[in-house]
């Protein structure tokens, strides 16, 4: 079998842990598997490097940021290859430009366009374990790029797709995908399986266990992902195509994202073209907008509210001040004190009343809803940040996730 394994930051946090994953890799190798190993930087290293750059100036050059932060993964790749060789397992590291992970040139959030796998394949054919640093790529001009926070997951799945691997295993500090973040909801349960669609929603709504783009790749190329713990042995969670016998509750999971800012442009003249003005300015700046609410018009004026990732908050605010000046809006306000709580599940398609149940659960807890957005398989509410975790736990209980479908049916 050809297996791609990815080890996250906590799994490679020090030499002891690197030695422990090396032993696991050797076990797989002894069973005659071909292995491509994708590694993250040591836990905390990417943040440390970013802080260094931001202590120099507020907006460090993004090309240079990529040169800087990609070193975290490079260090671990070399350390793992040295460890494997020291344990008499033939291994070789191939950096992003050597493994030919080609991306576009959007520094700090580049997208993989293709992988030219010749070098990897020839190393595998020589019996080597290939170690590739996650998160990094190279653009057509040879510049180092990075794939956005959590991007090593995407490196792994993209490699698995390009190499036509049998499975992509993601090793992390939890033993699978849970019905809610187990670190904030102690009653969360591990799911045996979850469909690509649901995982895609959960990842985009704050379940950082997998980076969203990794799930997009997996879905597009039908690469099954197995999420497992690098610390314990267990079955993990299989992320795969929807199958008929999957558990079908109204809701599969509850997610929580406290890394968004809410921006309100008030007293905007209510006439055609204004929303397009606002959102074109944001998309031209590559800022992804999430929840959008337009208030009912009062005397030909309206308020437009939307959320963006905290990382883009200040940039979006500045842009909106410019736009407000041009379109004659009264003022722009930014609120970082919010959290977005969401429920996700394919089961919503066939159950009525899910939204009203969510709203009444929040009301019962005295939590005010500031904005709402829905899709076929998710409902999100923006609430005050201090109520975010409480909301997750209340929804988890109300939708029967504490006990789970199987037990509930007995
Ligand atoms: P890694 O460094 O291995 O990439 P991450 O920190 O990026 O690990 O992702 C793992 C974390 O994701 C867990 O520690 C957990 O707190 C968080 N998480 C959020 N939602 C979920 C969920 N639904 N299931 C499992 N983990 C979740
Ligand atoms: N080291 C990068 C980060 O912290 C990429 C990753 O770990 O996936 O975001
Ligand atoms: Mg991660």
Coordinates of C-alpha atoms and ligand atoms in Angstrom, one line a residue:
X1 CA 0.0 0.0 0.0
X2 CA 1.0 3.6 -0.5
X3 CA 0.2 5.6 2.6
X4 CA 0.6 9.3 3.2
X5 CA 0.9 10.1 6.9
X6 CA 0.8 13.6 8.4
X7 CA 2.0 14.4 11.8
X8 CA 0.8 17.7 13.4
X9 CA 2.6 20.1 15.7
X10 CA 2.1 18.4 19.0
X11 CA 3.1 15.1 17.5
X12 CA 6.5 16.4 16.6
X13 CA 6.9 18.9 19.5
X14 CA 10.3 17.5 20.7
X15 CA 12.9 14.9 19.9
X16 CA 11.3 12.3 22.1
X17 CA 8.0 12.6 20.2
X18 CA 9.8 12.6 16.8
X19 CA 11.5 9.3 17.9
X20 CA 8.1 7.9 18.9
X21 CA 6.5 8.6 15.5
X22 CA 9.7 7.3 13.8
X23 CA 9.0 4.0 15.5
X24 CA 5.4 4.0 14.2
X25 CA 6.7 4.8 10.7
X26 CA 9.2 1.9 10.9
X27 CA 6.3 -0.5 11.9
X28 CA 4.4 0.5 8.8
X29 CA 7.5 0.2 6.7
X30 CA 8.2 -3.3 8.0
X31 CA 4.7 -4.3 6.7
X32 CA 6.0 -3.3 3.3
X33 CA 4.1 -0.1 2.8
X34 CA 5.4 2.8 0.8
X35 CA 5.4 5.9 2.9
X36 CA 5.3 9.6 2.3
X37 CA 5.4 11.5 5.6
X38 CA 4.2 15.1 5.9
X39 CA 5.3 17.0 9.0
X40 CA 4.2 20.2 10.7
X41 CA 6.5 22.6 12.6
X42 CA 7.0 21.9 16.3
X43 CA 3.9 23.1 18.3
X44 CA 4.1 26.8 18.9
X45 CA 7.0 27.4 16.4
X46 CA 4.9 29.0 13.6
X47 CA 3.4 31.4 16.2
X48 CA 6.9 32.2 17.5
X49 CA 8.2 33.0 14.1
X50 CA 5.2 35.1 13.2
X51 CA 5.6 37.0 16.5
X52 CA 9.2 37.8 15.6
X53 CA 8.2 39.3 12.3
X54 CA 5.3 41.2 13.8
X55 CA 7.6 42.7 16.4
X56 CA 9.5 44.4 13.6
X57 CA 6.4 46.0 12.0
X58 CA 2.6 45.7 11.7
X59 CA 2.4 44.4 8.1
X60 CA 5.6 42.4 7.4
X61 CA 6.3 41.7 3.7
X62 CA 4.3 38.5 2.9
X63 CA 6.9 37.0 0.6
X64 CA 9.5 37.2 3.4
X65 CA 6.9 35.9 5.9
X66 CA 6.7 32.7 3.8
X67 CA 10.5 32.4 3.8
X68 CA 10.4 32.7 7.5
X69 CA 7.5 30.5 8.6
X70 CA 8.3 27.6 6.2
X71 CA 11.5 27.0 8.2
X72 CA 9.5 25.4 11.1
X73 CA 8.5 22.5 8.9
X74 CA 11.9 22.3 7.3
X75 CA 13.6 21.7 10.7
X76 CA 11.2 18.9 11.6
X77 CA 11.6 17.2 8.2
X78 CA 15.4 17.0 8.6
X79 CA 15.1 15.9 12.3
X80 CA 12.7 13.1 11.4
X81 CA 14.8 11.9 8.4
X82 CA 17.9 11.9 10.7
X83 CA 16.0 10.0 13.4
X84 CA 14.7 7.4 10.9
X85 CA 18.2 6.9 9.4
X86 CA 19.6 6.6 12.8
X87 CA 17.1 3.8 13.4
X88 CA 18.3 2.1 10.2
X89 CA 15.3 3.1 8.1
X90 CA 16.3 4.6 4.8
X91 CA 14.7 8.0 4.5
X92 CA 15.0 11.3 2.7
X93 CA 13.5 14.7 3.1
X94 CA 12.3 16.6 0.1
X95 CA 11.4 20.3 0.6
X96 CA 8.4 21.9 -1.1
X97 CA 10.4 23.0 -4.1
X98 CA 12.1 19.6 -4.4
X99 CA 8.9 17.7 -4.0
X100 CA 7.6 20.1 -6.7
X101 CA 4.5 21.2 -4.8
X102 CA 3.6 24.1 -7.2
X103 CA 1.3 26.8 -5.9
X104 CA 0.0 30.2 -7.1
X105 CA 1.8 33.3 -5.8
X106 CA -0.7 34.4 -3.0
X107 CA 1.8 34.5 -0.2
X108 CA 0.6 33.3 3.2
X109 CA -2.5 31.7 1.6
X110 CA -1.3 30.0 -1.6
X111 CA -3.2 27.3 -3.4
X112 CA -1.7 24.2 -4.7
X113 CA -2.0 24.0 -8.5
X114 CA -0.2 20.8 -9.2
X115 CA 2.4 18.4 -7.8
X116 CA 5.1 17.0 -10.1
X117 CA 5.8 13.8 -8.3
X118 CA 8.8 12.4 -10.2
X119 CA 11.4 12.9 -7.5
X120 CA 9.1 11.5 -4.8
X121 CA 8.3 8.5 -6.9
X122 CA 11.9 7.8 -7.7
X123 CA 12.8 8.0 -4.0
X124 CA 10.0 5.7 -3.1
X125 CA 11.2 3.2 -5.8
X126 CA 14.5 3.2 -4.1
X127 CA 12.8 2.0 -0.9
X128 CA 13.1 5.3 0.9
X129 CA 10.6 6.8 3.3
X130 CA 10.0 10.3 1.9
X131 CA 9.6 13.1 4.4
X132 CA 8.0 16.3 3.1
X133 CA 7.5 19.5 5.1
X134 CA 3.8 20.4 5.2
X135 CA 2.5 23.9 4.7
X136 CA 5.0 25.0 2.1
X137 CA 5.2 25.1 -1.7
X138 CA 6.8 27.0 -4.5
X139 CA 5.3 29.2 -7.1
X140 CA 6.1 29.2 -10.8
X141 CA 8.9 31.7 -10.3
X142 CA 10.6 29.7 -7.6
X143 CA 9.4 31.7 -4.6
X144 CA 8.6 29.9 -1.4
X145 CA 4.9 30.0 -0.5
X146 CA 2.8 28.8 2.4
X147 CA -0.7 27.4 2.4
X148 CA -2.4 29.2 5.3
X149 CA -2.6 28.2 9.0
X150 CA -3.1 24.5 9.4
X151 CA -1.9 24.0 5.8
X152 CA 0.0 20.8 6.4
X153 CA -3.2 18.8 6.3
X154 CA -3.7 20.1 2.8
X155 CA -0.1 19.3 1.8
X156 CA -0.8 15.7 2.9
X157 CA -4.1 15.2 1.1
X158 CA -2.8 16.9 -2.1
X159 CA 0.2 14.5 -2.1
X160 CA -2.1 11.6 -1.4
X161 CA -4.3 12.6 -4.4
X162 CA -1.3 13.3 -6.7
X163 CA 0.3 10.0 -5.8
X164 CA -2.9 8.1 -5.9
X165 CA -2.3 6.8 -2.3
X166 CA -4.5 4.2 -0.8
X167 CA -5.2 6.4 2.3
X168 CA -4.1 9.6 3.9
X169 CA -3.7 9.3 7.7
X170 CA -3.7 12.5 9.7
X171 CA -2.1 12.0 13.1
X172 CA -3.0 14.7 15.7
X173 CA -3.5 15.2 19.4
X174 CA -7.1 13.9 19.4
X175 CA -8.1 10.4 18.4
X176 CA -10.5 11.4 15.7
X177 CA -13.2 13.8 14.7
X178 CA -15.7 14.5 17.5
X179 CA -19.3 15.7 17.6
X180 CA -17.8 19.0 19.0
X181 CA -14.3 20.1 20.0
X182 CA -13.5 17.7 22.9
X183 CA -11.5 20.4 24.5
X184 CA -14.6 22.6 25.1
X185 CA -17.3 20.0 25.3
X186 CA -16.5 17.1 27.5
X187 CA -19.5 15.1 26.4
X188 CA -18.4 15.2 22.8
X189 CA -18.2 11.7 21.1
X190 CA -15.8 10.4 18.5
X191 CA -17.4 9.7 15.2
X192 CA -16.5 6.5 13.4
X193 CA -17.1 8.1 10.1
X194 CA -18.1 11.4 8.7
X195 CA -19.0 12.4 5.1
X196 CA -16.8 14.8 3.1
X197 CA -19.7 17.3 3.0
X198 CA -20.2 17.4 6.7
X199 CA -16.5 17.5 7.4
X200 CA -16.2 20.4 4.9
X201 CA -18.8 22.4 6.8
X202 CA -17.3 21.5 10.2
X203 CA -13.8 22.5 9.1
X204 CA -15.0 25.8 7.6
X205 CA -17.0 26.6 10.7
X206 CA -14.2 26.2 13.2
X207 CA -13.3 22.5 13.7
X208 CA -9.6 23.0 13.1
X209 CA -8.9 19.3 13.3
X210 CA -8.6 19.4 9.5
X211 CA -7.9 22.4 7.3
X212 CA -10.8 23.1 5.1
X213 CA -8.8 22.9 1.8
X214 CA -7.6 19.5 2.8
X215 CA -11.2 18.3 2.9
X216 CA -11.9 20.0 -0.5
X217 CA -9.0 18.1 -2.0
X218 CA -10.1 14.9 -0.4
X219 CA -13.7 15.3 -1.7
X220 CA -12.6 16.3 -5.2
X221 CA -10.2 13.4 -5.7
X222 CA -12.1 11.0 -3.4
X223 CA -9.1 10.4 -1.0
X224 CA -10.3 8.8 2.2
X225 CA -8.8 10.5 5.3
X226 CA -8.2 8.7 8.5
X227 CA -7.9 11.0 11.5
X228 CA -6.0 9.3 14.4
X229 CA -4.1 10.1 17.5
X230 CA -0.3 9.9 17.4
X231 CA -0.3 9.2 21.1
X232 CA -2.7 6.3 21.4
X233 CA -3.8 3.4 19.2
X234 CA -7.4 3.5 18.1
X235 CA -9.6 3.3 15.1
X236 CA -9.8 7.1 14.5
X237 CA -12.4 8.7 12.2
X238 CA -12.8 7.9 8.6
X239 CA -13.7 10.9 6.4
X240 CA -15.2 9.5 3.3
X241 CA -18.0 9.6 0.7
X242 CA -21.4 9.5 2.2
X243 CA -22.6 5.9 2.6
X244 CA -26.2 4.8 3.2
X245 CA -25.7 3.3 6.7
X246 CA -24.1 6.4 8.2
X247 CA -25.6 7.6 11.5
X248 CA -28.3 10.0 10.6
X249 CA -29.3 12.3 13.4
X250 CA -30.6 15.8 12.8
X251 CA -27.3 17.1 13.6
X252 CA -23.8 15.5 13.3
X253 CA -21.7 18.1 15.0
X254 CA -21.5 21.5 16.7
X255 CA -18.7 23.9 16.0
X256 CA -17.5 27.1 17.3
X257 CA -15.3 29.8 15.9
X258 CA -14.0 32.7 18.0
X259 CA -11.6 34.0 15.4
X260 CA -13.9 36.2 13.4
X261 CA -14.6 39.9 13.6
X262 CA -17.9 41.6 12.8
X263 CA -17.9 44.7 10.7
X264 CA -20.9 47.0 10.4
X265 CA -21.2 49.7 7.8
X266 CA -24.1 51.9 9.0
X267 CA -26.5 54.1 7.2
X268 CA -25.6 53.1 3.8
X269 CA -27.8 54.6 1.0
X270 CA -30.1 51.8 0.0
X271 CA -29.7 51.7 -3.8
X272 CA -28.6 49.2 -6.4
X273 CA -24.9 48.6 -6.6
X274 CA -23.9 49.4 -3.0
X275 CA -23.5 45.8 -1.8
X276 CA -21.5 45.0 -4.9
X277 CA -19.2 48.0 -4.2
X278 CA -18.5 46.8 -0.6
X279 CA -18.0 43.2 -1.4
X280 CA -16.0 43.8 -4.6
X281 CA -13.5 45.9 -2.5
X282 CA -13.2 43.0 -0.1
X283 CA -12.8 40.3 -2.7
X284 CA -10.2 42.4 -4.6
X285 CA -8.2 42.3 -1.4
X286 CA -8.6 38.5 -1.2
X287 CA -10.6 38.8 2.0
X288 CA -13.1 36.0 2.4
X289 CA -16.4 37.2 3.9
X290 CA -18.6 34.9 5.9
X291 CA -21.9 35.8 7.5
X292 CA -23.7 38.7 5.7
X293 CA -26.7 40.5 7.1
X294 CA -28.4 43.5 5.5
X295 CA -30.9 45.2 7.8
X296 CA -34.4 46.3 6.6
X297 CA -34.2 49.6 5.0
X298 CA -35.2 52.7 7.0
X299 CA -35.9 55.9 5.0
X300 CA -33.7 54.7 2.1
X301 CA -30.8 53.8 4.4
X302 CA -29.6 50.4 5.5
X303 CA -26.9 48.8 7.7
X304 CA -24.7 46.0 6.2
X305 CA -23.0 43.7 8.6
X306 CA -20.6 40.9 7.8
X307 CA -17.9 38.8 9.4
X308 CA -14.3 38.1 8.3
X309 CA -11.4 36.2 9.8
X310 CA -9.7 38.1 12.6
X311 CA -6.5 38.1 10.6
X312 CA -8.3 40.1 7.9
X313 CA -10.3 42.3 10.4
X314 CA -8.1 45.4 10.4
X315 CA -7.5 45.3 6.7
X316 CA -11.3 45.0 6.0
X317 CA -12.1 47.8 8.4
X318 CA -9.7 50.1 6.7
X319 CA -11.1 49.2 3.3
X320 CA -14.7 49.8 4.5
X321 CA -13.7 53.3 5.8
X322 CA -12.6 54.1 2.3
X323 CA -15.7 52.6 0.7
X324 CA -18.0 54.4 3.3
X325 CA -16.4 57.7 2.3
X326 CA -17.1 57.0 -1.4
X327 CA -20.7 55.7 -1.1
X328 CA -21.8 58.1 1.6
X329 CA -22.3 55.7 4.5
X330 CA -22.3 57.1 8.0
X331 CA -19.8 55.0 9.9
X332 CA -17.9 51.7 10.1
X333 CA -17.6 49.7 13.3
X334 CA -15.6 46.6 14.1
X335 CA -16.5 44.1 16.9
X336 CA -14.0 41.3 17.8
X337 CA -16.0 40.2 20.7
X338 CA -18.0 37.6 18.9
X339 CA -18.2 33.9 18.4
X340 CA -19.9 31.9 15.7
X341 CA -21.7 28.7 16.8
X342 CA -22.9 26.3 14.2
X343 CA -24.8 23.0 13.9
X344 CA -23.9 20.8 11.0
X345 CA -25.6 17.6 9.6
X346 CA -26.8 15.9 6.4
X347 CA -29.8 14.9 8.5
X348 CA -31.1 18.5 8.4
X349 CA -32.2 17.9 4.9
X350 CA -34.8 15.5 6.1
X351 CA -35.7 16.9 9.5
X352 CA -38.0 19.9 9.9
X353 CA -37.7 22.5 12.7
X354 CA -34.0 22.2 13.3
X355 CA -33.5 26.0 13.0
X356 CA -36.3 26.9 15.4
X357 CA -35.0 24.3 17.9
X358 CA -31.5 25.9 17.7
X359 CA -32.9 29.4 18.3
X360 CA -35.0 28.3 21.3
X361 CA -32.1 26.5 22.9
X362 CA -30.0 29.7 22.7
X363 CA -33.0 31.8 23.9
X364 CA -33.4 29.4 26.9
X365 CA -29.8 30.1 27.9
X366 CA -30.4 33.8 27.6
X367 CA -28.0 34.1 24.6
X368 CA -28.8 36.9 22.1
X369 CA -28.3 36.0 18.4
X370 CA -26.6 38.8 16.5
X371 CA -26.6 37.3 13.0
X372 CA -27.8 34.1 11.4
X373 CA -26.7 32.2 8.2
X374 CA -27.8 28.9 6.9
X375 CA -27.1 26.4 4.1
X376 CA -28.7 23.1 3.3
X377 CA -26.7 21.3 6.0
X378 CA -25.7 23.9 8.5
X379 CA -27.1 26.8 10.6
X380 CA -24.7 29.4 12.2
X381 CA -25.5 32.0 14.8
X382 CA -23.2 34.9 15.7
X383 CA -23.3 35.5 19.5
X384 CA -21.3 37.4 22.1
X385 CA -17.9 35.7 22.6
X386 CA -18.4 34.9 26.3
X387 CA -21.4 32.7 25.5
X388 CA -19.8 30.7 22.7
X389 CA -18.7 27.7 24.7
X390 CA -21.9 27.6 26.7
X391 CA -23.9 27.6 23.4
X392 CA -21.9 24.7 22.1
X393 CA -22.6 22.6 25.1
X394 CA -26.3 23.5 25.3
X395 CA -26.8 22.6 21.6
X396 CA -24.8 19.4 21.9
X397 CA -27.1 18.2 24.6
X398 CA -30.3 19.5 23.0
X399 CA -29.6 17.7 19.7
X400 CA -29.0 14.4 21.5
X401 CA -25.3 14.3 20.8
X402 CA -24.3 13.6 24.4
X403 CA -25.6 10.1 24.1
X404 CA -25.7 9.5 20.4
X405 CA -28.1 8.1 17.9
X406 CA -27.5 4.4 18.5
X407 CA -28.2 4.6 22.2
X408 CA -31.1 6.9 21.8
X409 CA -32.9 4.5 19.5
X410 CA -32.7 1.6 22.0
Ligands
LIG1 P1 -2.4 19.5 14.6 O1 -1.3 20.3 15.2 O2 -2.1 18.0 14.8 O3 -2.6 19.9 13.1 P2 -4.7 21.0 15.4 O4 -4.5 21.7 16.7 O5 -4.6 21.7 14.2 O6 -3.7 19.7 15.4 O7 -6.1 20.2 15.4 C1 -6.5 19.4 16.5 C2 -7.4 20.1 17.4 O8 -8.7 20.4 16.8 C3 -7.8 19.4 18.7 O9 -6.9 19.5 19.7 C4 -9.2 20.0 19.0 O10 -9.1 20.9 20.1 C5 -9.6 20.7 17.8 N1 -10.9 20.4 17.3 C6 -11.9 21.3 17.1 N2 -13.0 20.7 16.7 C7 -12.8 19.4 16.8 C8 -13.7 18.3 16.5 N3 -14.9 18.4 16.1 N4 -13.1 17.0 16.6 C9 -11.8 16.9 17.0 N5 -11.0 17.9 17.3 C10 -11.5 19.2 17.2
LIG2 N1 2.8 25.0 11.1 C1 1.7 25.6 10.4 C2 0.7 26.2 11.3 O1 0.9 26.2 12.5 C3 1.0 24.5 9.5 C4 0.4 23.3 10.2 O2 0.8 23.0 11.3 O3 -0.4 22.7 9.6 O4 -0.3 26.7 10.9
LIG3 MG1 -3.8 21.4 12.3

